[in-house]
Short mmCIF file of C-alpha atoms in Angstrom, two decimals:
data_model
loop_
_atom_site.label_atom_id
_atom_site.label_comp_id
_atom_site.label_asym_id
_atom_site.label_seq_id
_atom_site.Cartn_x
_atom_site.Cartn_y
_atom_site.Cartn_z
CA ASN A 1 15.07 -6.63 -10.63
CA VAL A 2 11.53 -6.14 -11.85
CA ILE A 3 9.25 -8.92 -10.61
CA LYS A 4 5.88 -10.13 -11.90
CA CYS A 5 2.89 -10.90 -9.68
CA ARG A 6 -0.90 -11.12 -9.81
CA ALA A 7 -3.01 -8.21 -8.64
CA ALA A 8 -6.61 -6.99 -8.62
CA VAL A 9 -6.43 -3.89 -10.82
CA ALA A 10 -9.01 -1.09 -10.94
CA TRP A 11 -8.86 0.46 -14.41
CA GLU A 12 -11.58 3.05 -13.85
CA PRO A 13 -14.26 3.95 -11.27
CA ASN A 14 -17.25 1.63 -10.87
CA VAL A 15 -15.86 -1.12 -13.11
CA PRO A 16 -15.18 -4.60 -11.70
CA LEU A 17 -11.60 -5.32 -10.69
CA MET A 18 -9.52 -7.38 -13.12
CA MET A 19 -7.07 -10.05 -11.95
CA GLU A 20 -3.92 -9.43 -13.97
CA GLU A 21 -0.22 -10.12 -14.02
CA ILE A 22 1.64 -6.87 -13.31
CA GLU A 23 5.28 -5.84 -13.15
CA VAL A 24 6.63 -4.33 -9.92
CA ALA A 25 9.76 -2.20 -10.11
CA PRO A 26 12.58 -2.62 -7.60
CA PRO A 27 12.36 -0.37 -4.54
CA GLN A 28 13.85 3.09 -4.89
CA GLU A 29 15.55 5.25 -2.24
CA GLY A 30 13.75 4.83 1.10
CA GLU A 31 11.25 2.24 -0.24
CA ILE A 32 10.60 -1.42 0.48
CA ARG A 33 8.93 -4.01 -1.75
CA ILE A 34 6.50 -6.33 0.04
CA LYS A 35 5.35 -9.80 -0.94
CA VAL A 36 1.71 -9.52 0.12
CA VAL A 37 0.45 -12.73 1.71
CA ALA A 38 -3.12 -11.62 2.46
CA THR A 39 -5.10 -8.44 1.84
CA GLY A 40 -8.57 -7.02 1.73
CA VAL A 41 -10.32 -4.14 0.00
CA CYS A 42 -11.57 -1.76 2.70
CA HIS A 43 -13.96 1.18 2.71
CA THR A 44 -11.09 3.62 2.15
CA ASP A 45 -10.15 1.81 -1.06
CA LEU A 46 -13.75 1.77 -2.25
CA TYR A 47 -14.50 5.40 -1.42
CA HIS A 48 -11.27 7.06 -2.51
CA LEU A 49 -10.18 4.94 -5.42
CA PHE A 50 -12.81 2.59 -6.77
CA GLU A 51 -15.63 5.16 -6.67
CA GLY A 52 -13.40 7.81 -8.23
CA LYS A 53 -13.31 10.18 -5.23
CA ASP A 54 -9.50 10.19 -5.29
CA LYS A 55 -8.09 11.91 -8.35
CA ARG A 56 -4.64 10.26 -8.24
CA GLY A 57 -5.70 8.26 -11.23
CA PHE A 58 -6.15 4.86 -12.67
CA PRO A 59 -5.15 2.13 -13.11
CA THR A 60 -4.52 1.32 -9.47
CA VAL A 61 -4.03 -1.77 -7.32
CA LEU A 62 -6.37 -1.84 -4.32
CA GLY A 63 -5.75 -3.60 -1.02
CA HIS A 64 -3.51 -1.66 1.36
CA GLU A 65 -4.91 -3.52 4.40
CA GLY A 66 -2.91 -6.69 4.51
CA ALA A 67 0.09 -8.56 5.74
CA GLY A 68 3.26 -9.55 4.01
CA VAL A 69 6.98 -10.12 4.03
CA VAL A 70 9.64 -7.65 2.95
CA GLU A 71 10.91 -8.97 -0.39
CA SER A 72 13.62 -6.34 -0.98
CA VAL A 73 14.72 -2.91 0.26
CA GLY A 74 15.90 0.20 -1.55
CA PRO A 75 18.97 2.29 -0.80
CA GLY A 76 18.93 4.06 2.54
CA VAL A 77 16.44 1.70 4.21
CA THR A 78 17.74 0.71 7.64
CA ASP A 79 14.60 -0.14 9.63
CA PHE A 80 13.60 -3.17 7.50
CA LYS A 81 15.34 -6.13 5.91
CA PRO A 82 14.22 -8.89 3.54
CA GLY A 83 12.20 -11.48 5.45
CA ASP A 84 10.68 -9.04 7.97
CA LYS A 85 6.93 -9.51 8.49
CA VAL A 86 5.06 -6.22 7.91
CA ILE A 87 1.60 -4.67 7.84
CA PRO A 88 1.17 -1.92 5.20
CA LEU A 89 -0.70 1.25 6.19
CA PHE A 90 -2.79 3.71 4.14
CA LEU A 91 -0.95 6.72 5.61
CA SER A 92 2.75 6.99 6.31
CA GLN A 93 4.03 7.44 9.86
CA CYS A 94 6.53 10.02 11.09
CA GLY A 95 7.68 7.84 13.99
CA GLU A 96 7.97 10.85 16.28
CA CYS A 97 4.50 12.15 17.22
CA LYS A 98 2.56 10.94 20.28
CA PHE A 99 0.37 8.67 18.13
CA CYS A 100 3.31 6.98 16.37
CA LYS A 101 4.97 6.36 19.72
CA CYS A 102 1.77 4.84 21.15
CA PRO A 103 1.43 1.07 20.58
CA LYS A 104 -2.39 1.35 20.44
CA THR A 105 -2.80 3.32 17.18
CA ASN A 106 -1.43 3.66 13.65
CA LEU A 107 -2.89 7.13 12.98
CA CYS A 108 0.02 9.53 12.65
CA ASP A 109 -0.76 13.11 13.69
CA CYS A 110 1.55 14.42 10.93
CA SER A 111 -0.10 12.52 8.05
CA TRP A 112 -3.22 14.67 8.03
#
């Protein structure tokens, strides 16, 4: 089901964020939906998205550095289940390279 939640939305570069109620679609194949408990806006958010350096577009919800709980999982997801505590990352991880297998880093060699 689609759920509603509050989010800080950036509608365009260099404009203050707006707290709004948004709709979040159910997770699709290979996706999970996270109930974010705490988050922050980091330099990556500010540089790439809020300052307009990233051309993926607006509107966008900032705050990938956070912590939360898996709310639901999409088809094909086997590594997570509802209720799992998770930390979202800016870049995906392959799970196979030397960096992904090292417990001291979250910087996947394949993401670059």
